mmCIF file of C-alpha atoms in Angstrom:
data_model
loop_
_atom_site.group_PDB
_atom_site.id
_atom_site.type_symbol
_atom_site.label_atom_id
_atom_site.label_comp_id
_atom_site.label_asym_id
_atom_site.label_seq_id
_atom_site.Cartn_x
_atom_site.Cartn_y
_atom_site.Cartn_z
ATOM 1 C CA MET H 1 0.000 0.000 0.000
ATOM 2 C CA PHE H 2 1.366 3.386 -0.960
ATOM 3 C CA PRO H 3 2.096 5.893 1.857
ATOM 4 C CA ALA H 4 -0.317 8.802 2.097
ATOM 5 C CA LEU H 5 0.469 12.143 0.498
ATOM 6 C CA LEU H 6 1.166 14.975 2.896
ATOM 7 C CA PRO H 7 0.606 18.441 1.398
ATOM 8 C CA SER H 8 1.622 21.073 3.933
ATOM 9 C CA ALA H 9 0.111 24.202 2.360
ATOM 10 C CA PRO H 10 -3.096 23.470 0.423
ATOM 11 C CA GLN H 11 -3.657 27.122 -0.367
ATOM 12 C CA ALA H 12 -0.541 27.320 -2.568
ATOM 13 C CA ARG H 13 -0.822 26.846 -6.305
ATOM 14 C CA VAL H 14 2.060 24.656 -7.437
ATOM 15 C CA ARG H 15 2.306 21.212 -5.877
ATOM 16 C CA VAL H 16 5.961 20.136 -5.833
ATOM 17 C CA ALA H 17 7.340 16.708 -5.021
ATOM 18 C CA THR H 18 10.995 17.180 -4.125
ATOM 19 C CA VAL H 19 13.534 14.374 -3.916
ATOM 20 C CA PRO H 20 14.506 14.318 -1.102
ATOM 21 C CA HIS H 21 11.365 15.671 0.544
ATOM 22 C CA ARG H 22 13.187 17.413 3.393
ATOM 23 C CA ASP H 23 16.728 18.765 3.346
ATOM 24 C CA VAL H 24 18.422 21.973 4.481
ATOM 25 C CA TYR H 25 19.046 23.073 0.896
ATOM 26 C CA VAL H 26 15.601 22.003 -0.343
ATOM 27 C CA ASP H 27 13.935 23.922 2.471
ATOM 28 C CA ALA H 28 16.054 26.986 1.692
ATOM 29 C CA VAL H 29 15.131 27.212 -1.999
ATOM 30 C CA LEU H 30 11.511 26.013 -1.952
ATOM 31 C CA PRO H 31 9.225 29.013 -2.566
ATOM 32 C CA GLU H 32 6.517 29.879 -0.077
ATOM 33 C CA THR H 33 3.996 29.631 -2.918
ATOM 34 C CA ALA H 34 4.772 25.948 -3.443
ATOM 35 C CA VAL H 35 3.009 23.038 -1.765
ATOM 36 C CA PRO H 36 5.653 20.461 -0.773
ATOM 37 C CA VAL H 37 3.994 17.095 -1.395
ATOM 38 C CA GLY H 38 5.188 14.199 0.721
ATOM 39 C CA PRO H 39 5.549 11.689 2.134
ATOM 40 C CA ASP H 40 8.786 12.323 3.971
ATOM 41 C CA HIS H 41 10.304 8.896 3.358
ATOM 42 C CA ASP H 42 13.873 7.892 2.545
ATOM 43 C CA PRO H 43 14.351 6.704 -0.106
ATOM 44 C CA SER H 44 11.647 8.781 -1.709
ATOM 45 C CA PRO H 45 8.673 6.786 -2.996
ATOM 46 C CA TRP H 46 8.483 9.263 -5.870
ATOM 47 C CA LEU H 47 11.454 7.381 -7.366
ATOM 48 C CA ASP H 48 9.247 4.278 -7.683
ATOM 49 C CA PRO H 49 7.626 4.244 -11.174
ATOM 50 C CA ALA H 50 4.488 2.565 -9.777
ATOM 51 C CA TYR H 51 4.083 5.164 -7.033
ATOM 52 C CA LEU H 52 4.736 7.991 -9.454
ATOM 53 C CA THR H 53 2.138 6.667 -11.883
ATOM 54 C CA ALA H 54 -0.449 6.140 -9.142
ATOM 55 C CA TRP H 55 -0.121 9.647 -7.708
ATOM 56 C CA ALA H 56 0.781 11.683 -10.800
ATOM 57 C CA ASP H 57 -2.483 13.623 -10.705
ATOM 58 C CA ARG H 58 -1.679 14.890 -7.190
ATOM 59 C CA VAL H 59 1.510 16.739 -8.128
ATOM 60 C CA ASP H 60 2.380 19.487 -10.639
ATOM 61 C CA VAL H 61 6.187 19.278 -10.666
ATOM 62 C CA VAL H 62 8.811 16.758 -9.579
ATOM 63 C CA HIS H 63 12.094 18.395 -8.547
ATOM 64 C CA VAL H 64 15.042 16.035 -8.075
ATOM 65 C CA HIS H 65 18.042 17.220 -6.069
ATOM 66 C CA ALA H 66 19.624 13.995 -4.777
ATOM 67 C CA GLY H 67 18.669 10.710 -3.171
ATOM 68 C CA TYR H 68 18.866 8.496 -6.257
ATOM 69 C CA GLY H 69 22.468 7.278 -6.008
ATOM 70 C CA HIS H 70 21.449 3.871 -4.648
ATOM 71 C CA LEU H 71 19.426 2.985 -7.748
ATOM 72 C CA PRO H 72 20.791 0.814 -10.560
ATOM 73 C CA GLU H 73 21.209 2.662 -13.833
ATOM 74 C CA ASP H 74 18.344 0.885 -15.593
ATOM 75 C CA GLU H 75 15.921 1.757 -12.783
ATOM 76 C CA VAL H 76 16.595 5.481 -13.212
ATOM 77 C CA VAL H 77 16.000 5.084 -16.954
ATOM 78 C CA SER H 78 12.721 3.243 -16.255
ATOM 79 C CA TRP H 79 11.701 5.985 -13.842
ATOM 80 C CA THR H 80 12.289 8.754 -16.385
ATOM 81 C CA GLU H 81 10.256 6.787 -18.937
ATOM 82 C CA ALA H 82 7.381 6.537 -16.445
ATOM 83 C CA LEU H 83 7.680 10.252 -15.761
ATOM 84 C CA ARG H 84 7.364 11.066 -19.456
ATOM 85 C CA ARG H 85 4.290 8.844 -19.714
ATOM 86 C CA THR H 86 2.573 10.685 -16.861
ATOM 87 C CA GLY H 87 3.338 14.097 -18.341
ATOM 88 C CA VAL H 88 4.566 15.447 -14.986
ATOM 89 C CA PRO H 89 7.393 17.942 -15.685
ATOM 90 C CA LEU H 90 10.797 17.268 -14.155
ATOM 91 C CA VAL H 91 13.171 19.881 -12.743
ATOM 92 C CA VAL H 92 16.678 18.776 -11.753
ATOM 93 C CA THR H 93 19.267 20.573 -9.633
ATOM 94 C CA VAL H 94 22.727 19.149 -10.268
ATOM 95 C CA HIS H 95 24.527 19.344 -6.945
ATOM 96 C CA GLN H 96 27.233 16.844 -7.841
ATOM 97 C CA LEU H 97 28.775 15.995 -11.203
ATOM 98 C CA ARG H 98 30.821 13.311 -9.443
ATOM 99 C CA ASP H 99 29.267 11.376 -6.582
ATOM 100 C CA PRO H 100 31.913 11.017 -3.825
ATOM 101 C CA ALA H 101 30.045 8.008 -2.433
ATOM 102 C CA GLN H 102 30.641 5.986 -5.612
ATOM 103 C CA PRO H 103 34.022 4.337 -6.341
ATOM 104 C CA THR H 104 33.847 5.414 -9.998
ATOM 105 C CA ARG H 105 31.851 8.016 -11.873
ATOM 106 C CA HIS H 106 30.106 5.545 -14.207
ATOM 107 C CA ARG H 107 26.824 5.108 -12.307
ATOM 108 C CA HIS H 108 26.392 8.792 -11.504
ATOM 109 C CA ASP H 109 27.122 9.747 -15.122
ATOM 110 C CA ALA H 110 24.426 7.321 -16.277
ATOM 111 C CA HIS H 111 21.969 8.711 -13.727
ATOM 112 C CA LEU H 112 22.629 12.282 -14.835
ATOM 113 C CA ALA H 113 22.351 11.387 -18.515
ATOM 114 C CA ALA H 114 18.869 9.916 -17.967
ATOM 115 C CA LEU H 115 17.681 12.721 -15.690
ATOM 116 C CA LEU H 116 18.990 15.594 -17.784
ATOM 117 C CA ALA H 117 17.609 14.106 -20.999
ATOM 118 C CA THR H 118 14.154 14.215 -19.378
ATOM 119 C CA ALA H 119 14.290 17.443 -17.339
ATOM 120 C CA GLU H 120 12.375 20.486 -18.496
ATOM 121 C CA VAL H 121 14.748 22.754 -16.568
ATOM 122 C CA VAL H 122 18.179 22.180 -15.061
ATOM 123 C CA PHE H 123 19.686 24.123 -12.152
ATOM 124 C CA THR H 124 23.208 24.053 -10.792
ATOM 125 C CA LEU H 125 25.224 26.143 -8.352
ATOM 126 C CA THR H 126 28.294 27.516 -10.161
ATOM 127 C CA PRO H 127 29.229 28.741 -13.654
ATOM 128 C CA GLY H 128 31.937 26.074 -13.860
ATOM 129 C CA ALA H 129 29.451 23.298 -13.197
ATOM 130 C CA ALA H 130 27.075 24.791 -15.769
ATOM 131 C CA ASP H 131 29.843 24.765 -18.380
ATOM 132 C CA GLU H 132 30.619 21.132 -17.594
ATOM 133 C CA ILE H 133 26.933 20.192 -17.862
ATOM 134 C CA ALA H 134 26.758 21.859 -21.266
ATOM 135 C CA ASP H 135 29.919 20.120 -22.464
ATOM 136 C CA ARG H 136 29.075 16.647 -21.191
ATOM 137 C CA PHE H 137 25.294 16.499 -21.423
ATOM 138 C CA GLY H 138 24.329 19.194 -23.917
ATOM 139 C CA ARG H 139 22.025 20.989 -21.472
ATOM 140 C CA THR H 140 21.975 24.628 -20.466
ATOM 141 C CA ALA H 141 21.746 24.966 -16.689
ATOM 142 C CA ILE H 142 20.423 27.950 -14.760
ATOM 143 C CA VAL H 143 23.037 28.969 -12.196
ATOM 144 C CA VAL H 144 21.625 29.845 -8.784
ATOM 145 C CA ALA H 145 23.628 30.759 -5.705
ATOM 146 C CA HIS H 146 23.811 28.331 -2.824
ATOM 147 C CA PRO H 147 21.646 30.025 -0.167
ATOM 148 C CA SER H 148 22.489 30.412 3.478
ATOM 149 C CA VAL H 149 22.135 27.228 5.495
ATOM 150 C CA ALA H 150 23.443 28.438 8.873
ATOM 151 C CA ALA H 151 23.924 31.562 10.961
ATOM 152 C CA ALA H 152 26.798 32.603 13.197
ATOM 153 C CA ASP H 153 26.229 31.989 16.903
ATOM 154 C CA PRO H 154 26.927 35.226 18.789
ATOM 155 C CA ASP H 155 28.057 33.202 21.816
ATOM 156 C CA THR H 156 30.627 31.109 19.910
ATOM 157 C CA GLY H 157 34.118 32.486 19.440
ATOM 158 C CA ALA H 158 36.815 31.456 16.963
ATOM 159 C CA GLU H 159 40.390 30.577 17.933
ATOM 160 C CA ARG H 160 43.065 32.173 15.779
ATOM 161 C CA GLY H 161 45.365 29.504 14.372
ATOM 162 C CA LEU H 162 42.949 26.618 14.928
ATOM 163 C CA VAL H 163 42.564 24.452 11.810
ATOM 164 C CA GLY H 164 39.804 21.866 11.498
ATOM 165 C CA LEU H 165 39.624 18.707 9.400
ATOM 166 C CA ALA H 166 36.588 16.418 9.287
ATOM 167 C CA LEU H 167 37.591 13.074 7.819
ATOM 168 C CA GLY H 168 34.054 11.757 7.482
ATOM 169 C CA THR H 169 33.519 8.228 6.205
ATOM 170 C CA PRO H 170 36.832 6.399 5.722
ATOM 171 C CA GLY H 171 37.856 6.156 2.074
ATOM 172 C CA THR H 172 35.948 9.183 0.813
ATOM 173 C CA ALA H 173 38.800 11.667 1.173
ATOM 174 C CA VAL H 174 42.109 10.216 -0.013
ATOM 175 C CA PRO H 175 43.540 6.699 -0.272
ATOM 176 C CA ASP H 176 45.828 7.566 2.657
ATOM 177 C CA PRO H 177 43.868 9.703 5.148
ATOM 178 C CA ALA H 178 46.810 9.663 7.557
ATOM 179 C CA ALA H 179 48.840 11.571 4.958
ATOM 180 C CA LEU H 180 46.057 14.168 4.803
ATOM 181 C CA VAL H 181 46.166 14.599 8.581
ATOM 182 C CA ARG H 182 49.975 14.864 8.630
ATOM 183 C CA ALA H 183 50.032 17.517 5.895
ATOM 184 C CA ALA H 184 47.280 19.574 7.539
ATOM 185 C CA LEU H 185 49.010 19.268 10.916
ATOM 186 C CA SER H 186 52.350 20.342 9.475
ATOM 187 C CA GLY H 187 50.768 23.392 7.860
ATOM 188 C CA ALA H 188 48.918 24.316 11.036
ATOM 189 C CA VAL H 189 51.957 23.999 13.309
ATOM 190 C CA SER H 190 54.310 25.797 10.908
ATOM 191 C CA GLY H 191 51.754 28.593 10.763
ATOM 192 C CA GLY H 192 51.763 28.929 14.541
ATOM 193 C CA GLY H 193 48.524 27.033 15.076
ATOM 194 C CA ARG H 194 47.223 23.561 15.752
ATOM 195 C CA LEU H 195 44.959 20.962 14.132
ATOM 196 C CA ARG H 196 41.618 19.673 15.368
ATOM 197 C CA VAL H 197 40.479 16.460 13.654
ATOM 198 C CA PHE H 198 36.755 15.708 13.733
ATOM 199 C CA LEU H 199 35.833 12.023 13.701
ATOM 200 C CA GLU H 200 32.456 10.366 13.406
ATOM 201 C CA PRO H 201 31.278 8.428 16.482
ATOM 202 C CA GLY H 202 33.234 5.188 16.671
ATOM 203 C CA GLN H 203 35.754 6.239 14.024
ATOM 204 C CA GLU H 204 39.457 5.930 14.829
ATOM 205 C CA LEU H 205 42.181 8.386 13.928
ATOM 206 C CA PRO H 206 44.269 7.060 11.026
ATOM 207 C CA GLY H 207 47.982 6.709 11.611
ATOM 208 C CA GLY H 208 47.800 4.894 14.921
ATOM 209 C CA ARG H 209 49.453 5.923 18.179
ATOM 210 C CA GLU H 210 52.303 7.770 16.511
ATOM 211 C CA LEU H 211 49.968 10.288 14.907
ATOM 212 C CA ALA H 212 47.599 10.407 17.875
ATOM 213 C CA GLY H 213 50.468 11.608 20.083
ATOM 214 C CA ALA H 214 51.687 14.279 17.685
ATOM 215 C CA GLU H 215 52.190 17.745 19.109
ATOM 216 C CA GLY H 216 49.571 20.276 18.066
ATOM 217 C CA LEU H 217 46.923 17.641 17.249
ATOM 218 C CA GLU H 218 43.647 17.093 19.055
ATOM 219 C CA VAL H 219 40.772 14.769 18.202
ATOM 220 C CA VAL H 220 37.105 15.507 18.882
ATOM 221 C CA THR H 221 33.834 13.860 17.911
ATOM 222 C CA ARG H 222 31.815 15.603 15.266
ATOM 223 C CA ASP H 223 28.487 16.738 16.699
ATOM 224 C CA ARG H 224 25.990 17.016 13.860
ATOM 225 C CA ALA H 225 23.600 19.030 16.032
ATOM 226 C CA ARG H 226 26.359 21.599 16.675
ATOM 227 C CA TRP H 227 28.311 21.299 13.454
ATOM 228 C CA ALA H 228 27.921 24.956 12.484
ATOM 229 C CA GLN H 229 29.237 26.039 15.902
ATOM 230 C CA GLN H 230 32.125 23.580 15.669
ATOM 231 C CA LEU H 231 33.103 25.085 12.334
ATOM 232 C CA GLN H 232 32.698 28.601 13.733
ATOM 233 C CA GLU H 233 35.318 27.859 16.409
ATOM 234 C CA LEU H 234 37.974 27.449 13.694
ATOM 235 C CA HIS H 235 40.277 29.897 11.932
ATOM 236 C CA ALA H 236 40.299 27.642 8.865
ATOM 237 C CA ALA H 237 38.574 24.422 7.794
ATOM 238 C CA VAL H 238 40.105 21.907 5.398
ATOM 239 C CA LEU H 239 37.717 20.167 3.016
ATOM 240 C CA PRO H 240 39.075 16.643 2.434
ATOM 241 C CA GLU H 241 37.173 15.746 -0.744
ATOM 242 C CA ARG H 242 39.122 14.180 -3.604
ATOM 243 C CA CYS H 243 36.082 14.407 -5.890
ATOM 244 C CA GLY H 244 32.740 16.154 -5.927
ATOM 245 C CA THR H 245 31.328 19.435 -7.179
ATOM 246 C CA HIS H 246 29.946 21.576 -4.367
ATOM 247 C CA SER H 247 30.184 21.577 -0.580
ATOM 248 C CA ARG H 248 27.557 22.429 2.004
ATOM 249 C CA ASP H 249 30.260 22.746 4.659
ATOM 250 C CA LEU H 250 31.839 25.489 2.565
ATOM 251 C CA GLU H 251 28.591 27.456 2.718
ATOM 252 C CA VAL H 252 28.348 26.933 6.471
ATOM 253 C CA CYS H 253 31.883 28.288 6.815
ATOM 254 C CA ARG H 254 30.960 31.339 4.773
ATOM 255 C CA ASP H 255 27.893 31.889 6.963
ATOM 256 C CA VAL H 256 29.788 31.651 10.258
ATOM 257 C CA GLY H 257 33.054 33.338 9.187
ATOM 258 C CA THR H 258 35.575 30.505 8.856
ATOM 259 C CA ARG H 259 38.196 30.437 6.112
ATOM 260 C CA VAL H 260 38.113 27.418 3.806
ATOM 261 C CA VAL H 261 41.012 25.380 2.412
ATOM 262 C CA ALA H 262 39.412 23.618 -0.548
ATOM 263 C CA PRO H 263 40.588 20.842 -2.873
ATOM 264 C CA SER H 264 41.352 21.447 -6.533
ATOM 265 C CA CYS H 265 38.661 19.022 -7.706
ATOM 266 C CA GLY H 266 35.151 20.117 -8.568
ATOM 267 C CA TRP H 267 34.048 23.743 -8.459
ATOM 268 C CA PHE H 268 34.662 24.673 -4.834
ATOM 269 C CA ALA H 269 36.620 27.805 -5.730
ATOM 270 C CA ASP H 270 33.709 28.860 -7.972
ATOM 271 C CA GLN H 271 31.322 28.382 -5.074
ATOM 272 C CA TRP H 272 33.159 30.944 -2.939
ATOM 273 C CA SER H 273 36.113 32.879 -4.290
ATOM 274 C CA ASP H 274 37.580 33.565 -0.842
ATOM 275 C CA VAL H 275 39.125 30.113 -0.397
ATOM 276 C CA VAL H 276 42.678 28.730 -0.453
ATOM 277 C CA VAL H 277 43.099 25.809 -2.874
ATOM 278 C CA TYR H 278 45.321 22.735 -2.492
ATOM 279 C CA GLY H 279 45.907 19.807 -4.821
ATOM 280 C CA ASN H 280 43.542 16.877 -4.297
ATOM 281 C CA ASP H 281 41.715 15.167 -7.156
ATOM 282 C CA GLU H 282 41.282 11.759 -8.746
ATOM 283 C CA GLU H 283 43.499 12.433 -11.745
ATOM 284 C CA ARG H 284 46.643 13.785 -10.071
ATOM 285 C CA GLY H 285 46.060 12.483 -6.568
ATOM 286 C CA PHE H 286 46.691 14.210 -3.257
ATOM 287 C CA ASP H 287 49.551 16.718 -3.019
ATOM 288 C CA PRO H 288 50.594 16.953 0.658
ATOM 289 C CA VAL H 289 53.071 19.767 -0.028
ATOM 290 C CA SER H 290 50.316 21.942 -1.480
ATOM 291 C CA LEU H 291 48.039 21.263 1.515
ATOM 292 C CA ASN H 292 50.853 22.160 3.908
ATOM 293 C CA ALA H 293 51.365 25.439 2.060
ATOM 294 C CA ALA H 294 47.633 26.147 1.709
ATOM 295 C CA VAL H 295 46.992 25.740 5.440
ATOM 296 C CA GLY H 296 49.940 28.002 6.241
ATOM 297 C CA ALA H 297 48.673 30.597 3.775
ATOM 298 C CA ALA H 298 45.170 30.429 5.236
ATOM 299 C CA LEU H 299 46.515 31.171 8.707
ATOM 300 C CA THR H 300 48.326 34.288 7.470
ATOM 301 C CA ARG H 301 45.013 35.726 6.307
ATOM 302 C CA PRO H 302 42.521 37.227 8.719
ATOM 303 C CA MET H 303 39.451 35.235 9.587
ATOM 304 C CA PRO H 304 36.579 36.372 7.328
ATOM 305 C CA ARG H 305 33.578 38.046 8.854
ATOM 306 C CA PRO H 306 30.356 36.035 8.994
ATOM 307 C CA ALA H 307 28.191 36.534 5.933
ATOM 308 C CA ASP H 308 25.958 39.582 6.097
ATOM 309 C CA ARG H 309 22.523 38.317 7.072
ATOM 310 C CA ALA H 310 20.625 40.930 5.060
ATOM 311 C CA TRP H 311 22.593 40.036 1.927
ATOM 312 C CA ARG H 312 22.022 36.350 2.523
ATOM 313 C CA ALA H 313 18.291 36.970 2.950
ATOM 314 C CA GLU H 314 18.168 38.894 -0.332
ATOM 315 C CA GLN H 315 20.105 36.099 -2.021
ATOM 316 C CA ARG H 316 17.686 33.453 -0.769
ATOM 317 C CA ALA H 317 14.711 35.534 -1.912
ATOM 318 C CA ALA H 318 16.228 35.846 -5.375
ATOM 319 C CA VAL H 319 16.872 32.094 -5.605
ATOM 320 C CA ARG H 320 13.315 31.338 -4.517
ATOM 321 C CA ALA H 321 11.968 33.821 -7.077
ATOM 322 C CA VAL H 322 13.775 31.960 -9.856
ATOM 323 C CA HIS H 323 12.254 28.698 -8.640
ATOM 324 C CA VAL H 324 8.794 30.291 -8.656
ATOM 325 C CA GLN H 325 9.256 31.375 -12.264
ATOM 326 C CA VAL H 326 10.472 27.932 -13.329
ATOM 327 C CA TYR H 327 7.664 26.051 -11.570
ATOM 328 C CA GLU H 328 5.024 28.347 -13.018
ATOM 329 C CA GLN H 329 6.508 28.057 -16.503
ATOM 330 C CA VAL H 330 6.711 24.253 -16.582
ATOM 331 C CA LEU H 331 3.209 24.038 -15.134
ATOM 332 C CA ALA H 332 1.924 26.410 -17.823
ATOM 333 C CA ASP H 333 3.663 24.374 -20.512
ATOM 334 C CA ARG H 334 2.088 21.195 -19.144
ATOM 335 C CA THR H 335 -1.362 22.793 -19.157
ATOM 336 C CA VAL H 336 -0.958 23.899 -22.770
ATOM 337 C CA GLY H 337 0.146 20.424 -23.771
ATOM 338 C CA VAL H 338 -2.885 18.708 -22.214
#
């Protein structure tokens, strides 16, 4: 039996099924004039062709952001075929052109090819990503800014010289995470600071006892409920990604006033120009010397001020306005085609 639909604002005009249903970014960009149509399940039932077909008359637009990486390639193709049969317009926001959770890019490329061939409108977050989408998939993407997803805590202070590194799930950063920690630590200490490594609950520091006892290194548990405050306590945060396109943590750092040391892969420098870049990508591998230098350079620069809240509010309003226009246009096109 299919789960019940859960519209939260029946007075609004455009009924939007987002995948995923709830997410910090999705909530930030969804216009107030849209009715978010549930249910709030993970994975989203809207990715099931049978569910989509059964409930197609209850939704005006399907907007896919993420949440489809677990599906085999042929299932995404079957889903897009079902979507075309229902006539429900598809909007896609490309957050990642390379899925860091996948060992190779093959599956994600196949997913994007099917989705972008079906989408009425494509969004992405940087000009560089839009150029890559045009080159690889032949689609023109509307570039929208990544809106604010956090706010600085007035009661949380930052420590000058403190560098943070969140390793996340083992294997998603570099083949040798201990080398990443050593290079970041060396840069922090040579710059007169120290390194704080954030580990997930139950995760162990790579490098064993030798690294754990290194001078200038401390290990703390990442607290997802306080992650913005933990980032705000830093002078600089190192993003460990070796692949990917955009980073939510980068936006949190911009919101709370923490400098970012970003990898050379993806379009992180496009996302926020005020970052220090080091070498880390799948083609050339991790360059520990460049990370050492990048961390040292970041510590010579003053800590940025938290993002202006009025400017961030205007930015979010502008992004939502673009979404309103797109939803209304695809709905109008669907009505004409009926």
